[in-house]
Structures are given as C-alpha cells and as structure tokens.
Coordinates of C-alpha atoms in Angstrom, one line a residue:
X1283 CA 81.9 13.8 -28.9
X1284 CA 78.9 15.0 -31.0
X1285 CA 76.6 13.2 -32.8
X1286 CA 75.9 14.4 -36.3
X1287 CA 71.4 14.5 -36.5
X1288 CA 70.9 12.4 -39.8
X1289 CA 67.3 13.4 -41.4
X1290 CA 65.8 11.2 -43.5
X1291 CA 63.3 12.1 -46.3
X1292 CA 61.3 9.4 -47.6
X1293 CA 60.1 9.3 -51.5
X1294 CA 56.9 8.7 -52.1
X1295 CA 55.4 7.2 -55.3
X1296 CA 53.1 9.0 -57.5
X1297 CA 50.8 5.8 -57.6
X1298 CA 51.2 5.7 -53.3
X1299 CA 50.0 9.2 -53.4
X1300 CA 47.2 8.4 -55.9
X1301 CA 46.0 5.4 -53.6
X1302 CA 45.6 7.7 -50.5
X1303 CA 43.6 10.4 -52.8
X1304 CA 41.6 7.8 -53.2
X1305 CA 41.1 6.0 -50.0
X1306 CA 40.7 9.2 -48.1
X1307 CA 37.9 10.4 -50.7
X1308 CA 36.0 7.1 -50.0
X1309 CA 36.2 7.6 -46.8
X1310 CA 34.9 11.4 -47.0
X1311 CA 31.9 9.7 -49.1
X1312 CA 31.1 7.2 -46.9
X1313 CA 31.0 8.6 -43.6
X1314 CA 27.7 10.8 -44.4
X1315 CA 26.5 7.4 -45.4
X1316 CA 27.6 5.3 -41.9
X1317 CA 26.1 8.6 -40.1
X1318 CA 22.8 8.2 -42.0
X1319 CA 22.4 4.8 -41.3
X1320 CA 23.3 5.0 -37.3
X1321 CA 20.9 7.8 -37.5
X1322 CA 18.0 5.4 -38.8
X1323 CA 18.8 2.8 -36.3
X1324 CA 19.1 4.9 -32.9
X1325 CA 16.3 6.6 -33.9
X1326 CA 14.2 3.2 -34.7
X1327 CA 11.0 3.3 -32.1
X1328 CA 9.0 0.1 -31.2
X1329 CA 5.3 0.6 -30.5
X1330 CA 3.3 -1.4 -28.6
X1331 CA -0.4 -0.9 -30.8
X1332 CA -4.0 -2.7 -30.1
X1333 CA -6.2 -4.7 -32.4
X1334 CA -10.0 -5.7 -32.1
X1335 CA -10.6 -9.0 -31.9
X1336 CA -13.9 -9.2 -33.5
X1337 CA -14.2 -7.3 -36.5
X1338 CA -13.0 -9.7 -39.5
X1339 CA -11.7 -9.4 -41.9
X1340 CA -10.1 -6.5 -40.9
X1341 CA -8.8 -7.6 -37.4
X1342 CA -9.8 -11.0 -35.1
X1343 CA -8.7 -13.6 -33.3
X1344 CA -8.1 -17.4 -35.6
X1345 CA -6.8 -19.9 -34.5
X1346 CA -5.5 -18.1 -31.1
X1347 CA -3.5 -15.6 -33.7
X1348 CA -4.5 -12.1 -34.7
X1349 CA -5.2 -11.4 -38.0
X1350 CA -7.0 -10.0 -41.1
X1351 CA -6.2 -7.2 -43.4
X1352 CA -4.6 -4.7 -40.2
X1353 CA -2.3 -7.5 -39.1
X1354 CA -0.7 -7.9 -42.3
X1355 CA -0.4 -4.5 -43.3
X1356 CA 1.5 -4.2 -39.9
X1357 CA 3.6 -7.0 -40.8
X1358 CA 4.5 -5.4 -44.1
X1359 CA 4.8 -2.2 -42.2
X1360 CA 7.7 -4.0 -39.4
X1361 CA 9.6 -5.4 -42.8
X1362 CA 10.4 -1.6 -43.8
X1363 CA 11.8 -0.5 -41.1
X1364 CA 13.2 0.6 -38.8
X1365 CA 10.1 1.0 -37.0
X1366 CA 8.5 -2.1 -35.4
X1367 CA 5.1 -3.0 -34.4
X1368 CA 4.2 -5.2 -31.9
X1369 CA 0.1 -6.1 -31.3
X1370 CA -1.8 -6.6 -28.5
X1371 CA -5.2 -7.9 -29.4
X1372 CA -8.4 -6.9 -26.8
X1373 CA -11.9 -5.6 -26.8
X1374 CA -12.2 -2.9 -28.7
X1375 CA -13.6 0.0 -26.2
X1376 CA -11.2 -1.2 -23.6
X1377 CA -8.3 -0.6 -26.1
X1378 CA -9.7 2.9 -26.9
X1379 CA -10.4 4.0 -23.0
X1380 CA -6.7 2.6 -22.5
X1381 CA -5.4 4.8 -25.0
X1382 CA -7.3 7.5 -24.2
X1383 CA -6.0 7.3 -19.8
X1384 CA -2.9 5.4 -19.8
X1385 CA 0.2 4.0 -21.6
X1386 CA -0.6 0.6 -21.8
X1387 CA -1.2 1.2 -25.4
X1388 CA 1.0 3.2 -27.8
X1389 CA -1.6 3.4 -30.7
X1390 CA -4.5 1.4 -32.2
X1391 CA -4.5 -0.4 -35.6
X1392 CA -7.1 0.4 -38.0
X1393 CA -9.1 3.3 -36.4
X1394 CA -11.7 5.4 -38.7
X1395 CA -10.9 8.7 -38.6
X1396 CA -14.2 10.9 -37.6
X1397 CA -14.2 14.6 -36.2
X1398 CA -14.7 13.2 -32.3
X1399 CA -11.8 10.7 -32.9
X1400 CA -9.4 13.6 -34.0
X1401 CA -10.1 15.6 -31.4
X1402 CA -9.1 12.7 -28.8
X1403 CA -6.3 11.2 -31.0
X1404 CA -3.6 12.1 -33.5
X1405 CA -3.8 9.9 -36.7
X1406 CA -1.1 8.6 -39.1
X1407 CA -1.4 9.0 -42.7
X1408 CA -4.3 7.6 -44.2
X1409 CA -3.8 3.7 -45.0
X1410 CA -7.0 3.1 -47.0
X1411 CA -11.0 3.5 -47.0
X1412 CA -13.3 1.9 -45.3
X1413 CA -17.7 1.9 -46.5
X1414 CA -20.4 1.5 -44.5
X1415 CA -23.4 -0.4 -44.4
X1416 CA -27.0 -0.8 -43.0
X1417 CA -28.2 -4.4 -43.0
X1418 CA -30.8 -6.2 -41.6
X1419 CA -32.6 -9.6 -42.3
X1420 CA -34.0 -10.5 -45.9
X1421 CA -37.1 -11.1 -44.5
X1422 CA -37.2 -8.2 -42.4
X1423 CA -40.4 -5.9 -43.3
X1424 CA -38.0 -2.5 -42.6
X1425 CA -37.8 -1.4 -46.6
X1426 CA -37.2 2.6 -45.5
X1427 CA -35.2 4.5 -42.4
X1428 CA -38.8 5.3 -41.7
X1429 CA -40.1 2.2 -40.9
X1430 CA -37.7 2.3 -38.1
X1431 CA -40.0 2.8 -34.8
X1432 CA -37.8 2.5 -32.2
X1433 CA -36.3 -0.7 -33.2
X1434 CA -32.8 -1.3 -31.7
X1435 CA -29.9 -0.9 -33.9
X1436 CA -26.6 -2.5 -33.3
X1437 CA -24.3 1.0 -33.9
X1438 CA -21.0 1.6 -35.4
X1439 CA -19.7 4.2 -32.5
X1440 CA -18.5 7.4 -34.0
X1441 CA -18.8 6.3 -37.4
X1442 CA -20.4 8.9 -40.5
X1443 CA -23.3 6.6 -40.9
X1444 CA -24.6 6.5 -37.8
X1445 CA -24.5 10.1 -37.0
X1446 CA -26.5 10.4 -40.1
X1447 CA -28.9 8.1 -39.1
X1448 CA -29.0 9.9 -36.2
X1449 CA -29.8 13.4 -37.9
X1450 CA -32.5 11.5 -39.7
X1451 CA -36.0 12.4 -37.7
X1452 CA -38.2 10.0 -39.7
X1453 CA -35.7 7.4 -38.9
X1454 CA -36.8 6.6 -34.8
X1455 CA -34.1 3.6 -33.7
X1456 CA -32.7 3.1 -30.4
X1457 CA -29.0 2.5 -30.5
X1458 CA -27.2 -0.4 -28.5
X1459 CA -23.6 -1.1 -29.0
X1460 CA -22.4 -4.8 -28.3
X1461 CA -18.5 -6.0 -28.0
X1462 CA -18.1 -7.2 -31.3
X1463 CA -19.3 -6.9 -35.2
X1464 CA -19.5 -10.6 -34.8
X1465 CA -22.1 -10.2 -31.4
X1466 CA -24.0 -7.7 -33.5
X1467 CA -24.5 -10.3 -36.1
X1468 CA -25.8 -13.1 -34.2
X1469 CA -28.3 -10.5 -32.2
X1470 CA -29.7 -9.7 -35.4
X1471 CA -29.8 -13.5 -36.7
X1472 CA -31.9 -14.5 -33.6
X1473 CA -34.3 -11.1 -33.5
X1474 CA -32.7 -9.2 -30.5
X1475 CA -32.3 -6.3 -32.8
X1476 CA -33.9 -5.2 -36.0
X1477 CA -30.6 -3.6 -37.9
X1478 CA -26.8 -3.0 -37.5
X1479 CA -24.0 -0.6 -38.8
X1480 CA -20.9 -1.9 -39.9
X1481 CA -18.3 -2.0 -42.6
X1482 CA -19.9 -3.3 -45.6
X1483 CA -16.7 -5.6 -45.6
X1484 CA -17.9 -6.9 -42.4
X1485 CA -21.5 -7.3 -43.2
X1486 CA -20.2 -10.0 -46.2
X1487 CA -17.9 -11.7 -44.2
X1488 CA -19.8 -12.9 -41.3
X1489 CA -23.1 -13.1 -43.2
X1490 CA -21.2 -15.8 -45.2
X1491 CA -19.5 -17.0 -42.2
X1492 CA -22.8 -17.3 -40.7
X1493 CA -24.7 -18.2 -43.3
X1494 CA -27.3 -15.2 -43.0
X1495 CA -29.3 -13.9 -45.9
X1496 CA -29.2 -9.9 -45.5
X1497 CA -30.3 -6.8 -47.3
X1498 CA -28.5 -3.3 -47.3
X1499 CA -30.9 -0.1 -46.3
X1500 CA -27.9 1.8 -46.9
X1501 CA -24.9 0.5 -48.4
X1502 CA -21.3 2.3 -49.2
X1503 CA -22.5 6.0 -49.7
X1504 CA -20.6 6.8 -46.2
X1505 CA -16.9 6.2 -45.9
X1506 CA -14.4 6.8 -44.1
X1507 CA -10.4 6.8 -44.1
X1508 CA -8.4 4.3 -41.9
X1509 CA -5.5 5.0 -39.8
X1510 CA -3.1 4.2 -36.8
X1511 CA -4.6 6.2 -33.9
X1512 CA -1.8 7.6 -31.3
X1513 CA -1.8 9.6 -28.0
X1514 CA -1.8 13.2 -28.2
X1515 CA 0.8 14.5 -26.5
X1516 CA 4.1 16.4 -27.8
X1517 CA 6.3 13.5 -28.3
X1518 CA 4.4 11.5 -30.7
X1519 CA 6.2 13.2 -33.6
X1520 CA 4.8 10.6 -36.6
X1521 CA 6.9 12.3 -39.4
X1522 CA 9.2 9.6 -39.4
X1523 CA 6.3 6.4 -39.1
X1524 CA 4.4 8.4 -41.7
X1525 CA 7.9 8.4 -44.3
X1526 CA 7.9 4.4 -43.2
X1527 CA 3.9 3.9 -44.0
X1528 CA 4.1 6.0 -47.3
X1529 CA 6.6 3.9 -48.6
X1530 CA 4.5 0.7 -47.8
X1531 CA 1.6 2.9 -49.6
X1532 CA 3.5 2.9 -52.5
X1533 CA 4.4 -0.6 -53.3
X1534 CA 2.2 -2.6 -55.5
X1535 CA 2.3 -5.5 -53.2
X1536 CA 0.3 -3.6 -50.5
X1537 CA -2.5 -2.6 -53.7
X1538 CA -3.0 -6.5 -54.2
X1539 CA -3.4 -6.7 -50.3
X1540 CA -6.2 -4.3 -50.2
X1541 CA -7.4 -6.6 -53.5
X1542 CA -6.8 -10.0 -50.9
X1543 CA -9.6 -8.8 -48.7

C-alpha cells in the first residue's frame, strides 16, 4: 500500500514577517554593543599602586587610613572603570626601590615627573602640577642662596628645584634627605637643619599643622607635573588607564578637587 507524502506550506503574516525584520535587526545592533562591553570587562586590570605616608596633603596616614589629595583622585579614578586601584601605603624610597627591583608594586601614586625619573619609570598622563618651595624659619638670618655656608638642607630627591640649587655655586648647602616631609619639618623647627625643599602645598600644611612661622627663599617658580609612575617593561601598555584617567581629567568634579586642597 503506498502512502501519499502530504507537504505542508505554512502562511506567514506580513506583520510575523515584519516582527522578525525587526528582532533580527536588534539583534545585529546589539551584538557589537554586548562585544564592546565583554571587551571592557575581560580587559579590566587591577593594580596594586604605593602611597607615601608622610607627605600631606597630598598622601599620609590619618586616622590609620591613607589619604589626601592622591587617595581621592584614585578613588574617583576606581569609580570610572573598569580599571581598579588598590593602595599600599609605605616609606616612600622603599616604595620606589620596590618598584624599581621587584613586583611588589605595580606603580606609585603621585610621582613628579623629572628627567631621572623617566628614565627609570614609564608615567601616565599628566594628573596635575605640583610647585616648589624653599623655607626656612622666620627668624632665620639666611635672606639669599648665598648666605647658605654649608648649612644642611632637608632635599626634595630628584625634584627641579633642588637640582637648581645644586647648579647654584654661591649657594654652598649640604643635602640630607629624611623619611618624610613631616621629619624634615620638625628638624628644621628644632635647628637640626637650616632649610628644606618641598611642595609649597606641603610647606603650608604642616607649618599650620605645626604651628611654625616660615619664610620662602624660593617659592613656586619650579614645578613640576604629577603622575602614576609604572615599571618599564613591554606589558605596561597605559593607553587604556590613560583613556580611564583623561576622562576623570575632564569632569568638573575632579577641577573642584584640585580647588579642595
């Protein structure tokens, strides 16, 4: 007995047809967007970055908590995305030397660029400015860099101004460096040293902290830019942390931060 094949052709509605169109062109549009936005989260990278812990208000220790100006910019910086920061806070030099000869660090936070510095490290973007400062006591008797004769000087490693002050023959100091901006400030309170260098920011904060009367030899003519200081080595490609720091540049929140401090 043979069996007769039946084939059965199903009618399709212009309005079914017109809802596929349209599903399947949503689905064309969004799949770029899905694969954009897996891209952005594989490619997320966490670094592990070091702060100072004497150096207010840019970065210190309160209250057992890092902070100042660094630490929030970082915080702004981890609300971006998708890059994180996460802060390990230590004496200074250590954190640089660690940097420099291991992995324990994957950058530092708030470094001054200077020609040495770029020659060891690979900076971000620039973040912001910092200006420098010569102080010493109001009642010191040092009015001019040549009244320096052999004094000690609390230095500013690296920075513009002290190489400058270093170029400067009539200017005879000896140059000691101490763990902290805050250290420098009590040497020169109690008379172990004659001067320091530091960021003029710095010089106000702890002299008010402190409650020191001071005077500026030389005060904001040297500057220098700020950044996050990285390894260099091939694999710290910082196009995509620079795209994430540039648009934290750009808001105006992070102008009234720089106002804050």
């Amino acid at each position: 007995m043979r069996h007769r094949a039946t084939v059965v052709l199903w009618h399709l509605s212009p309005d079914y047809v017109g809802n596929m169109y349209y599903y399947l062109s949503m689905v064309h549009l969004l799949l770029p967007i899905l694969f954009f936005f897996l891209l952005e989260s594989t490619s997320a990278k966490s670094y592990k970055c070091g702060t100072a812990e004497g150096y207010a208000p840019y970065q210190y220790i309160q209250d057992g908590k890092e902070s100042g100006l660094d630490l929030e910019i970082v915080k702004e910086f981890n609300k971006i995305g998708p890059h994180q920061i996460s802060v390990r806070s230590g004496e200074w030099d250590s954190l640089v030397s660690e940097l420099f000869h291991t992995s324990g660090v994957d950058c530092l936070i708030g470094m001054e660029k200077t020609k040495s510095r770029e020659a060891n490290f690979v900076f971000s973007k620039t973040v912001y400015k910092r200006e420098s400062s010569l102080v010493l006591l109001q009642s010191s008797t040092i009015n001019k860099l040549n009244s320096f004769n052999g004094e000690f000087v609390c230095g500013d490693k690296n920075s513009s101004l002290e190489s400058y002050l270093v170029g400067q023959e009539e200017a005879k100091v000896r140059l000691i460096y101490m763990e902290s901006k805050e250290k420098c400030m009590i040497a020169l309170k109690n008379g172990s040293i004659s001067a320091a260098i530091m960021p003029v920011k710095v010089s106000k904060y702890l002299s008010k902290k402190m409650n020191i009367k001071l005077k500026s030899l030389i005060n904001g003519q040297f500057s220098s830019n700020v950044g996050f200081a990285f390894k260099v080595n091939k694999k710290n490609d910082l196009n995509s942390f620079n795209k994430q720091l540039l648009k934290l540049i750009k808001k105006k929140s992070f102008k009234q931060l720089l106002k804050k401090y």
